[in-house]
XYZ file of C-alpha atoms in Angstrom:
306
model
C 0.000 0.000 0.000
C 1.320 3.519 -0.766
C 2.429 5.600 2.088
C 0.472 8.820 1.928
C 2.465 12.642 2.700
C 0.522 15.950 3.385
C 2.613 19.231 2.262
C 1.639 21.383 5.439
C 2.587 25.233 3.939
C 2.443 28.562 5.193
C 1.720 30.869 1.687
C 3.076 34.221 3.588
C 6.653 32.699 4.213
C 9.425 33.885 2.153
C 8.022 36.839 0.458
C 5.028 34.479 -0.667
C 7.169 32.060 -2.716
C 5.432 28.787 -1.373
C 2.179 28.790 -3.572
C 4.239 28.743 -6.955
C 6.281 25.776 -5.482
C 3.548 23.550 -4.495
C 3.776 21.578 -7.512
C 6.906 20.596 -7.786
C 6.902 20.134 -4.136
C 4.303 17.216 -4.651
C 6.176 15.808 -7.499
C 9.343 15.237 -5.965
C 7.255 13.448 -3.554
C 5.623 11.512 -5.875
C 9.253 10.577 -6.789
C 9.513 9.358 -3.399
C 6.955 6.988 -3.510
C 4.261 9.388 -1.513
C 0.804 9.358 -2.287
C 1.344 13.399 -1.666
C -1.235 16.176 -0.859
C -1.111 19.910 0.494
C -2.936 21.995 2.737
C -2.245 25.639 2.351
C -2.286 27.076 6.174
C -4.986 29.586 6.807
C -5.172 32.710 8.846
C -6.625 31.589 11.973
C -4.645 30.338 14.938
C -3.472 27.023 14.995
C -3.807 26.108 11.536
C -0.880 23.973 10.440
C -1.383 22.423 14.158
C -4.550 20.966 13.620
C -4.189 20.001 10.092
C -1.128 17.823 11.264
C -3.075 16.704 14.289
C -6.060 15.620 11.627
C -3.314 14.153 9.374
C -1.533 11.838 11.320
C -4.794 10.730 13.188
C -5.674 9.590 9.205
C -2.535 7.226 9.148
C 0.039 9.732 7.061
C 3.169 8.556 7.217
C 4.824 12.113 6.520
C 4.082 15.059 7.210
C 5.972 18.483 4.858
C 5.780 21.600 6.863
C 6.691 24.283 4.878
C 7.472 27.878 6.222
C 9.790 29.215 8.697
C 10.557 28.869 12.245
C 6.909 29.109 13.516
C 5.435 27.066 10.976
C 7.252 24.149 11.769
C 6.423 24.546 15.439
C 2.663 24.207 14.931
C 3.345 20.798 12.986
C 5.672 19.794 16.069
C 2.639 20.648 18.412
C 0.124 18.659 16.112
C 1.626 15.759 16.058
C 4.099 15.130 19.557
C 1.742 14.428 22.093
C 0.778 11.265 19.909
C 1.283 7.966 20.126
C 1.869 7.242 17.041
C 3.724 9.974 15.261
C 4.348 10.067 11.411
C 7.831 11.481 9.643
C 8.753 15.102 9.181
C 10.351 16.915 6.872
C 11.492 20.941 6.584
C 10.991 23.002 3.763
C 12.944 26.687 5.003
C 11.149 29.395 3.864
C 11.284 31.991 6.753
C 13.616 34.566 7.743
C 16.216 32.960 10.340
C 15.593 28.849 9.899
C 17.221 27.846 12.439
C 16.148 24.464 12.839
C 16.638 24.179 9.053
C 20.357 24.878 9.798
C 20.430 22.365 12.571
C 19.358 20.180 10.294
C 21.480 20.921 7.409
C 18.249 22.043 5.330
C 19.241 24.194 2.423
C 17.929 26.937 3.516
C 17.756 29.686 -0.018
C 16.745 27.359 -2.436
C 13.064 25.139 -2.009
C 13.645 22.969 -4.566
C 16.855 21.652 -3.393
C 15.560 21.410 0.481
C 13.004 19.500 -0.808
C 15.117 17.249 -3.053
C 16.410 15.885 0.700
C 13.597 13.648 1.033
C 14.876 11.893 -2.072
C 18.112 10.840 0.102
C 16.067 9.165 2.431
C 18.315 10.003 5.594
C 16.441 10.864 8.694
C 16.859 11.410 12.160
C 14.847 10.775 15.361
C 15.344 14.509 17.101
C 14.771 15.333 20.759
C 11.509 17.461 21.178
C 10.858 20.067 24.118
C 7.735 19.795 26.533
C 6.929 22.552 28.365
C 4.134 22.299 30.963
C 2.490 25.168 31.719
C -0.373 25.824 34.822
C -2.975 25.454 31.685
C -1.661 23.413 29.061
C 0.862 21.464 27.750
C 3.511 22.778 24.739
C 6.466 21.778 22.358
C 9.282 23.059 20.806
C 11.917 21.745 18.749
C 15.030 24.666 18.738
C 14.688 26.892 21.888
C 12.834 27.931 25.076
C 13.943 31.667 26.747
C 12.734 33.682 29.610
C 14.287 36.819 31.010
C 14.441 40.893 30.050
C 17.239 40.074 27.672
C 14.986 37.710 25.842
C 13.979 39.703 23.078
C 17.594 40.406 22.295
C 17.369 36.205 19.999
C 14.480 37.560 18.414
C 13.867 41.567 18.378
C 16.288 41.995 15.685
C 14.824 42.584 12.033
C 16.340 39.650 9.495
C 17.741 42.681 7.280
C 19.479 44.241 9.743
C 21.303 40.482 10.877
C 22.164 40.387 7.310
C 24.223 43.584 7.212
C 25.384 44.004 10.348
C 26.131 39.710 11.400
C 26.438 40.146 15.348
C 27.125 43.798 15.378
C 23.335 44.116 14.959
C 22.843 42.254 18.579
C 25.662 44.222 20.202
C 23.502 47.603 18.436
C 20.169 45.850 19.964
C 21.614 45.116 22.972
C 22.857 48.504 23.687
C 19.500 49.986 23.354
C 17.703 47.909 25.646
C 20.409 48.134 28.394
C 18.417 50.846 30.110
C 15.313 49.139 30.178
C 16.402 45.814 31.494
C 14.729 44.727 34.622
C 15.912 41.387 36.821
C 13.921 38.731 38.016
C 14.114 36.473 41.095
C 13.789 32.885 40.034
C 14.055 29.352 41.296
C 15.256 26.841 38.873
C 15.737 23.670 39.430
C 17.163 21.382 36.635
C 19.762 17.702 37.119
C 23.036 19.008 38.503
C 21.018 21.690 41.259
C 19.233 24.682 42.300
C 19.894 28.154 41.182
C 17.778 30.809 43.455
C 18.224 34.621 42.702
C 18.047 37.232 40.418
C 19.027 36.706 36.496
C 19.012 38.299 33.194
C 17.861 36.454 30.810
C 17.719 31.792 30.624
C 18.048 29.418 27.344
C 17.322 26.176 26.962
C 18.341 25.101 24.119
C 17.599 21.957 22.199
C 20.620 22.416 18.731
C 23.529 25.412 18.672
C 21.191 27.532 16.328
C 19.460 30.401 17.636
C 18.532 33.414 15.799
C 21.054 32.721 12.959
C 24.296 31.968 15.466
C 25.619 28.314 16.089
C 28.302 29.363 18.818
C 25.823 30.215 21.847
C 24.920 26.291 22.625
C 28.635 24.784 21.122
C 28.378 21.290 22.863
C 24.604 20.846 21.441
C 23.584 17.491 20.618
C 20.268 17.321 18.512
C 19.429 13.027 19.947
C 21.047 12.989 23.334
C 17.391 14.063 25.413
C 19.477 16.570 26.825
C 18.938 20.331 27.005
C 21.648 23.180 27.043
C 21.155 25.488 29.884
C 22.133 28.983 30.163
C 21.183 30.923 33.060
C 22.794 34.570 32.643
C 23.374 36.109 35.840
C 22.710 39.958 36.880
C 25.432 41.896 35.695
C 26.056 45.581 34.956
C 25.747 47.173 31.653
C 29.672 47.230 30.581
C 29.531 43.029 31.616
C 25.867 42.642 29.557
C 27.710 44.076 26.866
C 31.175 42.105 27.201
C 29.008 38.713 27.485
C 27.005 39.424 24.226
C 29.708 39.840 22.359
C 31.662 36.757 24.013
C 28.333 34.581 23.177
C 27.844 35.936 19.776
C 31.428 33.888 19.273
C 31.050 31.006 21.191
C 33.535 32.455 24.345
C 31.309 33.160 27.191
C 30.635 29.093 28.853
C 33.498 29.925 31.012
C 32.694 33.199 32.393
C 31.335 33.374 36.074
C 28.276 34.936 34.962
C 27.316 32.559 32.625
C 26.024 29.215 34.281
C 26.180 26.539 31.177
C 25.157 22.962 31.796
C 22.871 20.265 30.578
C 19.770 18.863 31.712
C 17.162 16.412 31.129
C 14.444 18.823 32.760
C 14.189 22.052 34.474
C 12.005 24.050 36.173
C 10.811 27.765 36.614
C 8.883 28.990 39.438
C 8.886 32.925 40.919
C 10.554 33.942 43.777
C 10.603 37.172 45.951
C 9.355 40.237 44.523
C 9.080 38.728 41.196
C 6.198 36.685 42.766
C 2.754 36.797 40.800
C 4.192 38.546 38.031
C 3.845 37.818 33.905
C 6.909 36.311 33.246
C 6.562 35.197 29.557
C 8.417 31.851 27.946
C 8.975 32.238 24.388
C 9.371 28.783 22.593
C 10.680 28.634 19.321
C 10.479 32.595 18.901
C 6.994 33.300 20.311
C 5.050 33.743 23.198
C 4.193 30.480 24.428
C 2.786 31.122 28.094
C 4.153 32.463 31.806
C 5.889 31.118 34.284
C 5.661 28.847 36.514
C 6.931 25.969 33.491
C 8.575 22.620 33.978
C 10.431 21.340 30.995
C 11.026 17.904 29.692
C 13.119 16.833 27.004
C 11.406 13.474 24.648
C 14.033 12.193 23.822
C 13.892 11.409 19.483
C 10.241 11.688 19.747
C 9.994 12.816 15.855
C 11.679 11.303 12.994
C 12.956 14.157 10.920
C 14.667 14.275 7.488
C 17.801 15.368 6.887
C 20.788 16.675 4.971
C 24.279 15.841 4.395
């Protein structure tokens, strides 16, 4: 019987290039050996989720999301929490890709991203869980918290292109003066950190908005996470750490905690108590602290490159 793949695309991604790809998408499927189909993601919330959700309940055995970072995060969250999961597979057509680059998606040219399926290599990648007070989440590239947060993702793609890390050095500047700290407990596999800090990643690959040298010992199958927890620090050190992270030097300073862990968790402390701390996952707004974290470990089968 012919396995059966559904093309899962967002038709806003990369300046609106999906639609005339479709097509050839399908064929190259078809080459595969796919009974292949598409869904063209709509407007309203949650679309690519429940269309993978609906998919893989059917008994696809493959599921194409198409888009950029956020796309491929709804798929994730349609189709981890079951029990029986089908294949995935990455077409990059966002701004940053990151999990495309973990990957080693090719990540300017659609055709040749989706010529990877052909190859037939795949992967069974770790998968984020992150339990909230009202629901249940997943990511697949990164989970941050903290005032310096918006520092991965506030910076405009065109600026990151001219500018490389510069551009986060520039962002990070202005925001200096705004920064607030929060009091935190977290408690992940080698201890307890209690106090006040800037900004926290967990990390599931070394990509995050574009840079591979901020997680170096990431491991995409081990069901571990990399933790960063940056410490409060004055402005001249915020500064001095950015641009040591930016590069890959920072594990070893002393305000930098960098370890691994299976889970972790985030609850308010002090005067940070009953506050709206938000968790971003995978570049958006997932939900607020409190938030315990689990890493599954290859929960998905992904494919990829070379």
């Amino acid at each position: 019987m012919t396995e059966k793949a559904r093309l899962i695309y967002n038709p806003v991604s990369g300046h609106e290039q999906m639609p005339k790809n479709v097509a050839d998408i399908l064929d190259v499927l078809e080459q595969a050996g796919y009974e292949a189909s598409a869904f063209r993601t709509k407007p309203e919330k949650q679309s690519a989720q429940k269309e993978a959700t609906r998919v893989a309940n059917e008994g696809f055995e493959l599921i194409v999301a198409a888009g950029g970072d956020g796309t491929i995060n709804e798929v994730v969250n349609g189709i981890a929490y079951l029990e029986k999961r089908p294949k995935m597979a990455i077409i990059p057509a966002g701004t940053t890709n990151d999990y495309a680059r973990a990957l080693h998606i090719p990540r300017n040219d659609i055709a040749e991203a989706t010529k990877v399926i052909l190859k037939n290599k795949t992967r069974k990648m770790d998968i984020g869980q992150a339990t909230f007070a009202k629901d249940i989440q997943y990511f697949v590239n990164i989970a941050a918290c903290g005032s310096l947060t918006e520092l991965t993702y506030g910076v405009p793609s065109e600026v990151k292109s001219a500018l490389g890390y510069t551009a986060y050095l520039i962002k990070g500047a202005e925001m200096l003066p705004h920064l607030t700290e929060n009091e935190l407990r977290l408690t992940y596999d080698e201890g307890v950190y209690e106090g006040k800090l800037s900004m926290l990643l967990l990390g599931m690959t070394n990509s995050i908005g574009g840079f591979e040298q901020i997680m170096p010992d990431a491991e995409l199958s081990d069901g571990l996470f990399q933790l960063i927890i940056v410490k409060p620090s004055d402005p001249v050190k915020l500064l001095k750490l950015m641009a040591l992270a930016l590069n890959g030097k920072h594990v070893d300073d002393p305000d930098i905690i960098y370890t691994k862990t299976r889970s972790l968790k985030i609850e308010l402390m002090g005067k940070s108590k009953g506050e709206r701390l938000p968790v971003n996952l995978d570049g958006e707004i997932g939900d607020y602290c409190p938030v315990t974290f689990k890493n599954l470990q290859q929960r998905i089968e992904f494919f990829v490159g070379e």
